[in-house]
């Protein structure tokens, strides 16, 4: 079992829809990152969180440490949101042992 | 905001040649740079961690002599794929935590798509 599982694997939505992308992990973590990878490959960091909820524009990220689960929500989705959304977790260990483990990512396609 | 510039974005080379990929932090000092490889439809896999002024730390299974990493300054880290083979064809991407702190936001380069013929 992968340490980081993302669901659904592929997601298609209509413009304007509310979208939820999920991430579950199996290890104790110090932080969780949500990343956006564009078709060309470039990656943008969307959120880094260790508890609660963060909001930036139309994006909201939540994390439940007890349940080892995080969600990324996109409100009023737009075709430009089409990308791969990757969840990554950093383990509790510090220093050289503190590595990021990445999920495989969810491919989101928003239709106009 | 903080930017990591990665070059080249795309390179095609012949088997047996070497390719150098550069990552520069443009407006912050990157004491640490992470180098990743990503195969199609797969997760990012950490290859090595470079630290300014010291030797890189390689992940298990990554050949140090094949993937040479240099981090000679606080703004530049390079990855050289030596004696490239077709199986080295992949997407390579670097990232640096701003401030060199493990739990700070990450800044990624735009990646390099390497094709070895």
Coordinates of N, CA and C in Angstrom, one line a residue:
Chain A
X1 N 0.9 -1.2 0.0 CA 0.0 0.0 0.0 C 0.9 1.2 0.0
X2 N 0.6 2.2 -0.9 CA 1.3 3.4 -1.0 C 1.1 4.2 0.3
X3 N 2.1 5.0 0.7 CA 1.9 5.8 1.9 C 0.9 7.0 1.6
X4 N 0.8 7.4 0.4 CA -0.1 8.5 0.0 C -1.0 8.0 -1.1
X5 N -2.3 8.1 -0.8 CA -3.3 7.6 -1.8 C -4.1 8.8 -2.2
X6 N -4.4 9.0 -3.4 CA -5.2 10.1 -3.9 C -6.4 9.5 -4.7
X7 N -7.5 10.2 -4.5 CA -8.7 9.7 -5.2 C -9.6 10.9 -5.6
X8 N -10.4 10.9 -6.6 CA -10.3 9.8 -7.7 C -9.1 10.0 -8.5
X9 N -8.8 9.0 -9.4 CA -7.5 9.1 -10.2 C -7.7 10.1 -11.3
X10 N -8.9 10.1 -11.9 CA -9.1 11.1 -12.9 C -10.5 11.7 -12.6
X11 N -10.6 12.9 -12.9 CA -11.8 13.7 -12.6 C -12.1 14.6 -13.7
X12 N -13.4 14.6 -14.2 CA -13.8 15.5 -15.2 C -15.0 16.3 -14.6
X13 N -15.0 17.6 -14.8 CA -16.0 18.5 -14.3 C -16.4 19.5 -15.3
X14 N -17.6 20.0 -15.1 CA -18.1 21.1 -15.9 C -17.7 22.4 -15.3
X15 N -17.4 23.4 -16.1 CA -17.1 24.7 -15.6 C -18.1 25.2 -14.6
X16 N -17.6 25.7 -13.5 CA -18.5 26.2 -12.5 C -18.8 25.3 -11.4
X17 N -18.5 24.0 -11.6 CA -18.8 23.0 -10.5 C -17.8 23.2 -9.4
X18 N -18.3 22.7 -8.2 CA -17.5 22.6 -7.0 C -16.8 21.2 -7.0
X19 N -15.5 21.2 -6.9 CA -14.7 20.0 -7.0 C -14.0 19.7 -5.7
X20 N -13.9 18.4 -5.4 CA -13.2 18.0 -4.2 C -12.2 16.9 -4.6
X21 N -11.0 17.0 -4.2 CA -9.9 16.0 -4.5 C -9.4 15.6 -3.1
X22 N -9.3 14.2 -2.9 CA -9.0 13.7 -1.6 C -7.6 13.1 -1.6
X23 N -7.0 13.1 -0.4 CA -5.7 12.5 -0.1 C -5.7 11.8 1.2
X24 N -5.3 10.6 1.2 CA -5.1 9.8 2.5 C -3.7 9.4 2.6
X25 N -3.2 9.4 3.8 CA -1.9 9.0 4.1 C -1.8 8.0 5.3
X26 N -0.7 7.3 5.4 CA -0.7 6.2 6.4 C 0.4 6.5 7.5
X27 N 1.2 7.5 7.3 CA 2.2 7.8 8.3 C 2.0 9.0 9.1
X28 N 2.6 9.2 10.2 CA 2.6 10.4 11.0 C 3.3 11.5 10.2
X29 N 2.7 12.7 10.1 CA 3.3 13.7 9.3 C 3.6 15.0 10.1
X30 N 4.5 15.8 9.6 CA 4.7 17.1 10.1 C 4.0 18.2 9.2
X31 N 3.8 17.8 7.9 CA 3.2 18.8 7.0 C 2.7 18.1 5.8
X32 N 1.7 18.6 5.2 CA 1.1 18.1 3.9 C 1.1 19.2 2.9
X33 N 1.5 18.9 1.7 CA 1.6 19.9 0.6 C 0.6 19.5 -0.5
X34 N -0.1 20.5 -1.0 CA -0.9 20.3 -2.2 C -0.1 21.1 -3.4
X35 N 0.1 20.3 -4.5 CA 0.8 20.9 -5.6 C 0.0 20.8 -6.8
X36 N 0.2 21.7 -7.8 CA -0.5 21.7 -9.0 C 0.6 21.5 -10.2
X37 N 0.4 20.5 -11.0 CA 1.3 20.3 -12.1 C 0.6 20.5 -13.4
X38 N 1.1 21.5 -14.2 CA 0.5 21.9 -15.4 C 0.9 20.9 -16.5
X39 N 0.2 20.9 -17.6 CA 0.5 19.9 -18.7 C 2.0 20.0 -19.2
X40 N 2.6 21.1 -19.1 CA 4.0 21.2 -19.5 C 5.0 20.6 -18.5
X41 N 4.5 20.3 -17.3 CA 5.3 19.7 -16.3 C 5.6 20.6 -15.1
X42 N 5.6 21.9 -15.2 CA 5.9 22.7 -14.1 C 5.0 22.5 -13.0
X43 N 5.5 22.7 -11.8 CA 4.8 22.5 -10.5 C 4.7 23.7 -9.7
X44 N 3.5 24.0 -9.2 CA 3.3 25.1 -8.3 C 2.8 24.6 -7.0
X45 N 3.4 25.2 -5.9 CA 2.9 24.8 -4.6 C 1.7 25.6 -4.3
X46 N 0.6 24.9 -3.9 CA -0.7 25.6 -3.6 C -0.8 25.8 -2.1
X47 N -0.6 24.8 -1.3 CA -0.7 24.9 0.1 C 0.3 24.0 0.8
X48 N 0.6 24.5 2.0 CA 1.4 23.7 3.0 C 0.6 23.8 4.3
X49 N 0.1 22.6 4.8 CA -0.6 22.7 6.0 C -0.4 21.6 6.9
X50 N -0.5 21.8 8.2 CA -0.3 20.8 9.2 C -1.5 20.6 10.1
X51 N -2.5 21.5 10.0 CA -3.7 21.4 10.7 C -4.7 22.3 10.1
X52 N -6.0 22.0 10.4 CA -7.1 22.9 10.1 C -7.4 23.1 8.6
X53 N -7.4 24.4 8.2 CA -7.9 24.7 6.9 C -7.2 26.0 6.4
X54 N -7.0 26.0 5.1 CA -6.4 27.2 4.5 C -7.1 27.5 3.2
X55 N -7.2 28.8 2.9 CA -8.0 29.3 1.7 C -7.1 30.2 0.9
X56 N -7.2 30.1 -0.4 CA -6.5 31.0 -1.2 C -7.3 31.2 -2.5
X57 N -7.9 32.3 -2.6 CA -8.8 32.5 -3.8 C -9.9 31.5 -3.8
X58 N -10.0 30.7 -4.9 CA -11.1 29.7 -5.1 C -10.7 28.4 -4.5
X59 N -9.5 28.3 -4.0 CA -9.0 27.0 -3.4 C -9.1 27.0 -1.9
X60 N -9.5 25.8 -1.4 CA -9.6 25.6 0.0 C -8.9 24.2 0.3
X61 N -8.1 24.2 1.3 CA -7.4 22.9 1.7 C -7.7 22.6 3.1
X62 N -8.1 21.4 3.4 CA -8.4 21.0 4.8 C -7.6 19.8 5.1
X63 N -7.3 19.6 6.4 CA -6.6 18.4 6.8 C -7.2 17.9 8.2
X64 N -7.3 16.6 8.3 CA -7.8 16.0 9.5 C -6.7 15.1 10.0
X65 N -5.9 15.5 10.9 CA -4.7 14.8 11.4 C -5.1 13.4 12.0
X66 N -6.2 13.4 12.7 CA -6.6 12.1 13.4 C -7.0 11.1 12.3
X67 N -7.7 11.5 11.3 CA -8.1 10.6 10.2 C -7.1 10.4 9.1
X68 N -6.0 11.1 9.2 CA -4.9 11.1 8.2 C -5.5 11.3 6.8
X69 N -6.2 12.4 6.7 CA -6.9 12.7 5.4 C -6.9 14.2 5.1
X70 N -6.7 14.6 3.9 CA -6.8 16.0 3.5 C -7.6 16.1 2.2
X71 N -8.3 17.2 2.1 CA -9.1 17.5 0.8 C -8.7 18.8 0.3
X72 N -8.7 18.9 -1.1 CA -8.5 20.1 -1.8 C -9.8 20.4 -2.5
X73 N -10.4 21.6 -2.2 CA -11.7 22.0 -2.8 C -11.4 23.1 -3.8
X74 N -12.1 23.0 -4.9 CA -12.0 24.1 -5.9 C -13.4 24.6 -6.1
X75 N -13.7 25.9 -5.8 CA -15.0 26.4 -6.0 C -15.0 27.1 -7.4
X76 N -16.2 27.2 -8.0 CA -16.4 27.8 -9.3 C -15.3 27.4 -10.3
X77 N -15.2 26.2 -10.5 CA -14.1 25.7 -11.3 C -14.1 26.3 -12.7
X78 N -12.9 26.3 -13.3 CA -12.7 27.0 -14.6 C -11.8 26.1 -15.4
X79 N -11.9 26.1 -16.7 CA -11.0 25.2 -17.6 C -9.5 25.4 -17.2
X80 N -9.1 26.6 -16.8 CA -7.7 26.8 -16.5 C -7.3 26.1 -15.2
X81 N -8.2 25.5 -14.5 CA -7.9 24.7 -13.3 C -7.5 23.3 -13.8
X82 N -7.6 23.0 -15.0 CA -7.3 21.6 -15.5 C -5.8 21.4 -15.3
X83 N -5.4 20.4 -14.6 CA -4.0 20.1 -14.2 C -4.0 18.8 -13.4
X84 N -2.8 18.4 -13.0 CA -2.7 17.3 -12.1 C -2.4 17.9 -10.7
X85 N -3.2 17.4 -9.8 CA -3.1 17.9 -8.4 C -2.5 16.8 -7.6
X86 N -1.4 17.1 -7.0 CA -0.5 16.2 -6.2 C -0.5 16.5 -4.8
X87 N -0.7 15.5 -4.0 CA -0.6 15.6 -2.5 C 0.7 15.0 -2.1
X88 N 1.4 15.7 -1.2 CA 2.7 15.2 -0.7 C 2.8 15.4 0.8
X89 N 3.4 14.4 1.5 CA 3.5 14.5 2.9 C 4.9 14.4 3.4
X90 N 5.2 15.1 4.4 CA 6.5 15.1 5.1 C 6.3 14.4 6.4
X91 N 7.2 13.4 6.6 CA 7.0 12.6 7.8 C 7.5 13.4 9.0
X92 N 7.2 12.8 10.2 CA 7.5 13.4 11.4 C 9.0 13.6 11.6
X93 N 9.8 12.8 11.0 CA 11.2 12.8 11.2 C 11.8 14.2 10.8
X94 N 12.8 14.6 11.4 CA 13.5 15.9 11.0 C 14.8 15.6 10.3
X95 N 15.3 16.7 9.8 CA 16.6 16.7 9.2 C 16.6 15.8 7.9
X96 N 17.7 15.0 7.8 CA 17.9 14.3 6.6 C 16.9 13.2 6.4
X97 N 16.2 12.7 7.5 CA 15.3 11.7 7.3 C 13.9 12.2 7.0
X98 N 13.7 13.5 7.0 CA 12.4 14.1 6.7 C 12.2 14.3 5.2
X99 N 11.6 13.3 4.6 CA 11.5 13.4 3.1 C 10.0 13.6 2.7
X100 N 9.8 14.1 1.6 CA 8.5 14.2 1.0 C 8.1 12.9 0.3
X101 N 6.9 12.4 0.6 CA 6.4 11.3 -0.2 C 5.2 11.8 -1.0
X102 N 5.2 11.5 -2.3 CA 4.2 12.1 -3.2 C 3.2 11.0 -3.5
X103 N 2.0 11.5 -3.7 CA 0.9 10.7 -4.3 C 1.1 10.8 -5.8
X104 N 0.4 9.9 -6.5 CA 0.5 9.9 -8.0 C -0.2 11.0 -8.7
X105 N -1.1 11.7 -7.9 CA -1.7 12.9 -8.5 C -3.1 12.5 -9.1
X106 N -3.9 13.5 -9.2 CA -5.3 13.4 -9.8 C -5.3 14.3 -11.0
X107 N -5.7 13.7 -12.1 CA -5.8 14.5 -13.4 C -7.2 15.1 -13.4
X108 N -7.2 16.4 -13.3 CA -8.5 17.1 -13.4 C -8.7 17.8 -14.7
X109 N -9.8 17.6 -15.3 CA -10.2 18.2 -16.6 C -11.5 19.0 -16.4
X110 N -11.5 20.3 -16.6 CA -12.7 21.1 -16.4 C -13.1 21.5 -17.8
X111 N -14.3 21.1 -18.2 CA -14.8 21.4 -19.5 C -15.6 22.7 -19.5
X112 N -15.4 23.5 -20.6 CA -16.1 24.8 -20.7 C -17.6 24.6 -20.9
Chain B
X1 N 6.9 36.5 -6.0 CA 7.3 35.4 -5.1 C 8.5 34.7 -5.5
X2 N 9.0 33.8 -4.7 CA 10.2 33.1 -4.9 C 10.1 32.3 -6.2
X3 N 11.2 32.2 -7.0 CA 11.2 31.5 -8.3 C 12.4 30.7 -8.4
X4 N 12.2 29.5 -8.9 CA 13.4 28.6 -9.3 C 13.3 28.5 -10.8
X5 N 14.4 28.9 -11.4 CA 14.5 28.8 -12.9 C 15.3 27.5 -13.2
X6 N 14.7 26.7 -14.1 CA 15.4 25.5 -14.5 C 15.6 25.5 -16.0
X7 N 16.8 25.1 -16.4 CA 17.1 25.0 -17.9 C 18.0 23.8 -18.1
X8 N 17.9 23.2 -19.3 CA 16.9 23.5 -20.3 C 15.5 22.9 -20.0
X9 N 14.5 23.3 -20.7 CA 13.2 22.8 -20.5 C 13.0 21.4 -21.2
X10 N 13.8 21.3 -22.3 CA 13.7 20.1 -23.1 C 15.0 19.8 -23.7
X11 N 15.4 18.6 -23.7 CA 16.7 18.3 -24.4 C 16.6 16.9 -24.9
X12 N 17.2 16.8 -26.2 CA 17.3 15.5 -26.8 C 18.8 15.2 -27.0
X13 N 19.2 14.1 -26.6 CA 20.7 13.8 -26.7 C 20.9 12.4 -27.2
X14 N 22.1 12.1 -27.7 CA 22.4 10.8 -28.2 C 22.9 9.9 -27.0
X15 N 22.7 8.7 -27.1 CA 23.1 7.7 -26.1 C 24.6 7.9 -25.9
X16 N 25.1 7.9 -24.7 CA 26.5 8.0 -24.4 C 27.0 9.4 -24.1
X17 N 26.2 10.4 -24.4 CA 26.6 11.8 -24.1 C 26.1 12.2 -22.8
X18 N 26.6 13.4 -22.3 CA 26.2 13.9 -21.0 C 25.3 15.1 -21.2
X19 N 24.5 15.3 -20.2 CA 23.5 16.4 -20.2 C 23.6 17.1 -18.9
X20 N 23.7 18.4 -18.9 CA 23.7 19.2 -17.7 C 22.4 20.0 -17.5
X21 N 21.8 19.9 -16.4 CA 20.5 20.6 -16.1 C 20.8 21.6 -14.9
X22 N 20.4 22.8 -15.1 CA 20.7 23.8 -14.1 C 19.4 24.3 -13.4
X23 N 19.5 24.5 -12.1 CA 18.4 25.1 -11.4 C 19.0 26.3 -10.6
X24 N 18.4 27.4 -10.8 CA 18.8 28.7 -10.1 C 17.7 29.2 -9.3
X25 N 18.0 29.6 -8.0 CA 17.0 30.3 -7.2 C 17.2 31.8 -7.5
X26 N 16.1 32.5 -8.0 CA 16.2 33.8 -8.5 C 16.2 34.9 -7.4
X27 N 15.4 34.7 -6.4 CA 15.3 35.8 -5.4 C 15.4 35.3 -4.0
X28 N 16.0 34.1 -3.8 CA 16.2 33.7 -2.4 C 17.4 32.7 -2.5
X29 N 18.0 32.5 -1.3 CA 19.1 31.6 -1.2 C 18.7 30.2 -1.0
X30 N 19.0 29.3 -1.9 CA 18.6 27.9 -1.8 C 19.8 27.1 -1.2
X31 N 19.8 27.0 0.1 CA 20.9 26.2 0.7 C 20.7 24.7 0.4
X32 N 19.5 24.3 0.1 CA 19.1 22.9 -0.2 C 18.4 22.9 -1.5
X33 N 18.7 21.9 -2.3 CA 18.0 21.7 -3.6 C 17.6 20.2 -3.7
X34 N 16.4 19.9 -4.0 CA 16.0 18.5 -4.2 C 15.8 18.3 -5.7
X35 N 16.4 17.1 -6.1 CA 16.3 16.7 -7.5 C 15.4 15.5 -7.6
X36 N 14.3 15.6 -8.5 CA 13.4 14.5 -8.6 C 13.3 14.0 -10.1
X37 N 12.8 12.8 -10.2 CA 12.6 12.3 -11.5 C 11.2 11.8 -11.6
X38 N 10.5 12.0 -12.7 CA 9.1 11.6 -12.8 C 8.9 10.8 -14.1
X39 N 8.5 9.6 -14.1 CA 8.2 8.8 -15.2 C 6.7 9.1 -15.5
X40 N 6.2 8.9 -16.8 CA 4.8 9.1 -17.1 C 3.9 8.4 -16.2
X41 N 2.9 9.2 -15.7 CA 1.8 8.7 -14.9 C 2.3 8.2 -13.5
X42 N 3.5 8.6 -13.2 CA 4.1 8.1 -11.9 C 4.3 9.3 -10.9
X43 N 4.5 9.0 -9.7 CA 4.8 10.0 -8.7 C 6.2 10.6 -8.9
X44 N 6.4 11.7 -8.3 CA 7.8 12.3 -8.3 C 8.6 11.4 -7.4
X45 N 9.8 11.1 -7.8 CA 10.7 10.3 -7.0 C 12.0 11.1 -6.7
X46 N 12.3 11.2 -5.4 CA 13.5 11.9 -5.0 C 14.7 11.1 -5.5
X47 N 15.6 11.8 -6.2 CA 16.9 11.2 -6.6 C 18.0 11.6 -5.6
X48 N 18.0 12.8 -5.2 CA 19.1 13.3 -4.4 C 18.8 14.6 -3.8
X49 N 19.5 14.9 -2.7 CA 19.4 16.2 -2.1 C 20.8 16.9 -2.1
X50 N 20.8 18.1 -2.6 CA 22.1 18.8 -2.7 C 22.1 19.9 -1.6
X51 N 23.2 20.1 -1.0 CA 23.4 21.2 0.0 C 24.6 22.0 -0.4
X52 N 24.4 23.3 -0.4 CA 25.5 24.2 -0.8 C 26.8 23.9 -0.1
X53 N 27.8 23.7 -0.8 CA 29.2 23.6 -0.2 C 29.5 22.2 0.3
X54 N 28.6 21.2 0.1 CA 28.9 19.9 0.6 C 28.4 18.9 -0.4
X55 N 28.7 17.6 -0.1 CA 28.4 16.5 -1.1 C 26.9 16.3 -1.0
X56 N 26.4 15.9 -2.2 CA 24.9 15.6 -2.2 C 24.6 14.2 -1.6
X57 N 23.4 14.1 -1.1 CA 22.9 12.8 -0.5 C 22.0 12.2 -1.5
X58 N 22.4 10.9 -1.9 CA 21.7 10.2 -3.0 C 20.7 9.2 -2.3
X59 N 19.6 9.0 -3.0 CA 18.6 8.0 -2.5 C 19.1 6.6 -3.0
X60 N 18.6 5.7 -2.3 CA 19.0 4.3 -2.6 C 18.6 4.0 -4.0
X61 N 19.6 3.4 -4.7 CA 19.3 3.0 -6.1 C 19.7 4.0 -7.1
X62 N 20.1 5.2 -6.7 CA 20.5 6.3 -7.6 C 22.0 6.3 -7.7
X63 N 22.6 6.1 -8.9 CA 24.0 6.0 -9.0 C 24.7 7.4 -8.9
X64 N 25.6 7.6 -8.0 CA 26.2 8.8 -7.8 C 27.1 9.2 -9.0
X65 N 27.7 8.2 -9.6 CA 28.7 8.5 -10.7 C 27.9 8.8 -12.0
X66 N 26.7 8.5 -12.0 CA 25.9 8.7 -13.2 C 25.2 10.0 -13.2
X67 N 24.7 10.3 -12.0 CA 23.9 11.6 -11.8 C 24.8 12.5 -10.9
X68 N 25.6 13.3 -11.5 CA 26.5 14.2 -10.8 C 25.8 15.4 -10.4
X69 N 25.8 15.7 -9.1 CA 25.2 16.9 -8.6 C 26.2 17.9 -8.0
X70 N 26.1 19.1 -8.4 CA 27.0 20.2 -7.8 C 26.1 21.3 -7.3
X71 N 26.5 21.8 -6.1 CA 25.7 22.9 -5.5 C 26.8 23.9 -5.0
X72 N 27.4 24.6 -6.0 CA 28.6 25.4 -5.7 C 28.2 26.7 -5.1
X73 N 27.0 27.2 -5.2 CA 26.7 28.5 -4.7 C 25.3 28.4 -4.1
X74 N 24.9 29.5 -3.4 CA 23.6 29.5 -2.7 C 22.4 29.7 -3.7
X75 N 22.8 29.9 -5.0 CA 21.7 30.1 -6.0 C 21.7 29.2 -7.2
X76 N 22.7 28.2 -7.2 CA 22.8 27.4 -8.4 C 23.1 25.9 -8.0
X77 N 22.3 25.0 -8.5 CA 22.6 23.6 -8.3 C 22.4 23.0 -9.7
X78 N 23.3 22.1 -10.0 CA 23.3 21.4 -11.3 C 23.2 19.9 -11.2
X79 N 22.6 19.3 -12.1 CA 22.5 17.8 -12.2 C 23.0 17.4 -13.6
X80 N 24.1 16.6 -13.6 CA 24.6 16.2 -14.9 C 24.3 14.7 -15.0
X81 N 23.6 14.3 -16.1 CA 23.4 12.9 -16.4 C 24.5 12.5 -17.3
X82 N 25.4 11.6 -16.8 CA 26.6 11.2 -17.6 C 26.3 9.9 -18.4
X83 N 26.9 9.8 -19.5 CA 26.8 8.6 -20.3 C 25.3 8.2 -20.4
X84 N 24.5 9.1 -20.9 CA 23.0 8.9 -20.9 C 22.6 7.7 -21.7
X85 N 21.6 7.0 -21.3 CA 21.1 5.9 -22.0 C 19.6 6.1 -22.2
X86 N 18.9 5.4 -23.1 CA 17.5 5.6 -23.3 C 16.7 5.5 -22.1
X87 N 17.1 4.6 -21.2 CA 16.3 4.4 -19.9 C 16.4 5.6 -19.0
X88 N 17.3 6.5 -19.3 CA 17.4 7.8 -18.5 C 16.4 8.8 -19.0
X89 N 15.7 8.5 -20.1 CA 14.7 9.5 -20.6 C 13.6 9.6 -19.5
X90 N 13.4 10.8 -19.2 CA 12.4 11.1 -18.1 C 12.2 12.6 -17.9
X91 N 11.4 12.9 -17.0 CA 11.2 14.3 -16.6 C 11.9 14.6 -15.3
X92 N 12.9 15.5 -15.3 CA 13.7 15.8 -14.1 C 13.2 17.2 -13.6
X93 N 13.0 17.3 -12.3 CA 12.6 18.6 -11.8 C 13.3 18.9 -10.5
X94 N 13.6 20.1 -10.2 CA 14.2 20.5 -9.0 C 13.3 21.3 -8.1
X95 N 13.5 21.3 -6.8 CA 12.8 22.2 -5.9 C 13.6 22.6 -4.8
X96 N 13.3 23.7 -4.2 CA 14.1 24.3 -3.1 C 13.1 24.8 -2.1
X97 N 13.3 24.5 -0.8 CA 12.5 25.2 0.2 C 13.0 26.6 0.4
X98 N 12.1 27.5 0.5 CA 12.6 28.9 0.7 C 13.1 29.0 2.2
X99 N 14.3 29.6 2.3 CA 14.9 29.7 3.6 C 15.6 28.5 4.1
X100 N 15.6 27.4 3.3 CA 16.3 26.2 3.6 C 15.7 25.5 4.8
X101 N 14.5 25.7 5.1 CA 13.8 25.0 6.2 C 12.9 23.9 5.7
X102 N 13.0 22.8 6.3 CA 12.3 21.6 5.7 C 10.8 21.8 5.7
X103 N 10.2 22.6 6.6 CA 8.8 22.8 6.6 C 8.3 24.1 6.1
X104 N 9.1 24.6 5.1 CA 8.7 25.9 4.5 C 8.2 25.5 3.1
X105 N 7.4 26.4 2.5 CA 6.9 26.2 1.1 C 8.0 25.8 0.1
X106 N 7.6 25.0 -0.8 CA 8.5 24.5 -1.8 C 8.4 25.3 -3.1
X107 N 9.5 25.5 -3.7 CA 9.5 26.2 -5.0 C 10.1 25.3 -6.1
X108 N 9.4 25.0 -7.1 CA 9.8 24.1 -8.1 C 10.3 24.8 -9.4
X109 N 11.3 24.2 -10.0 CA 11.6 24.6 -11.4 C 10.5 24.1 -12.3
X110 N 10.6 24.5 -13.6 CA 9.6 24.0 -14.6 C 9.9 22.7 -15.1
X111 N 11.0 22.1 -14.7 CA 11.3 20.7 -15.2 C 12.1 20.7 -16.5
X112 N 12.7 19.5 -16.7 CA 13.5 19.3 -17.9 C 13.1 17.9 -18.5
X113 N 12.6 17.9 -19.7 CA 12.2 16.7 -20.3 C 13.4 16.2 -21.1
X114 N 14.0 15.1 -20.7 CA 15.1 14.5 -21.3 C 14.7 13.3 -22.1
X115 N 15.2 13.3 -23.4 CA 15.0 12.2 -24.3 C 16.3 11.8 -24.8
X116 N 16.7 10.5 -24.6 CA 17.9 10.0 -25.0 C 17.7 9.0 -26.2
X117 N 18.3 9.3 -27.3 CA 18.0 8.5 -28.5 C 19.1 7.4 -28.7

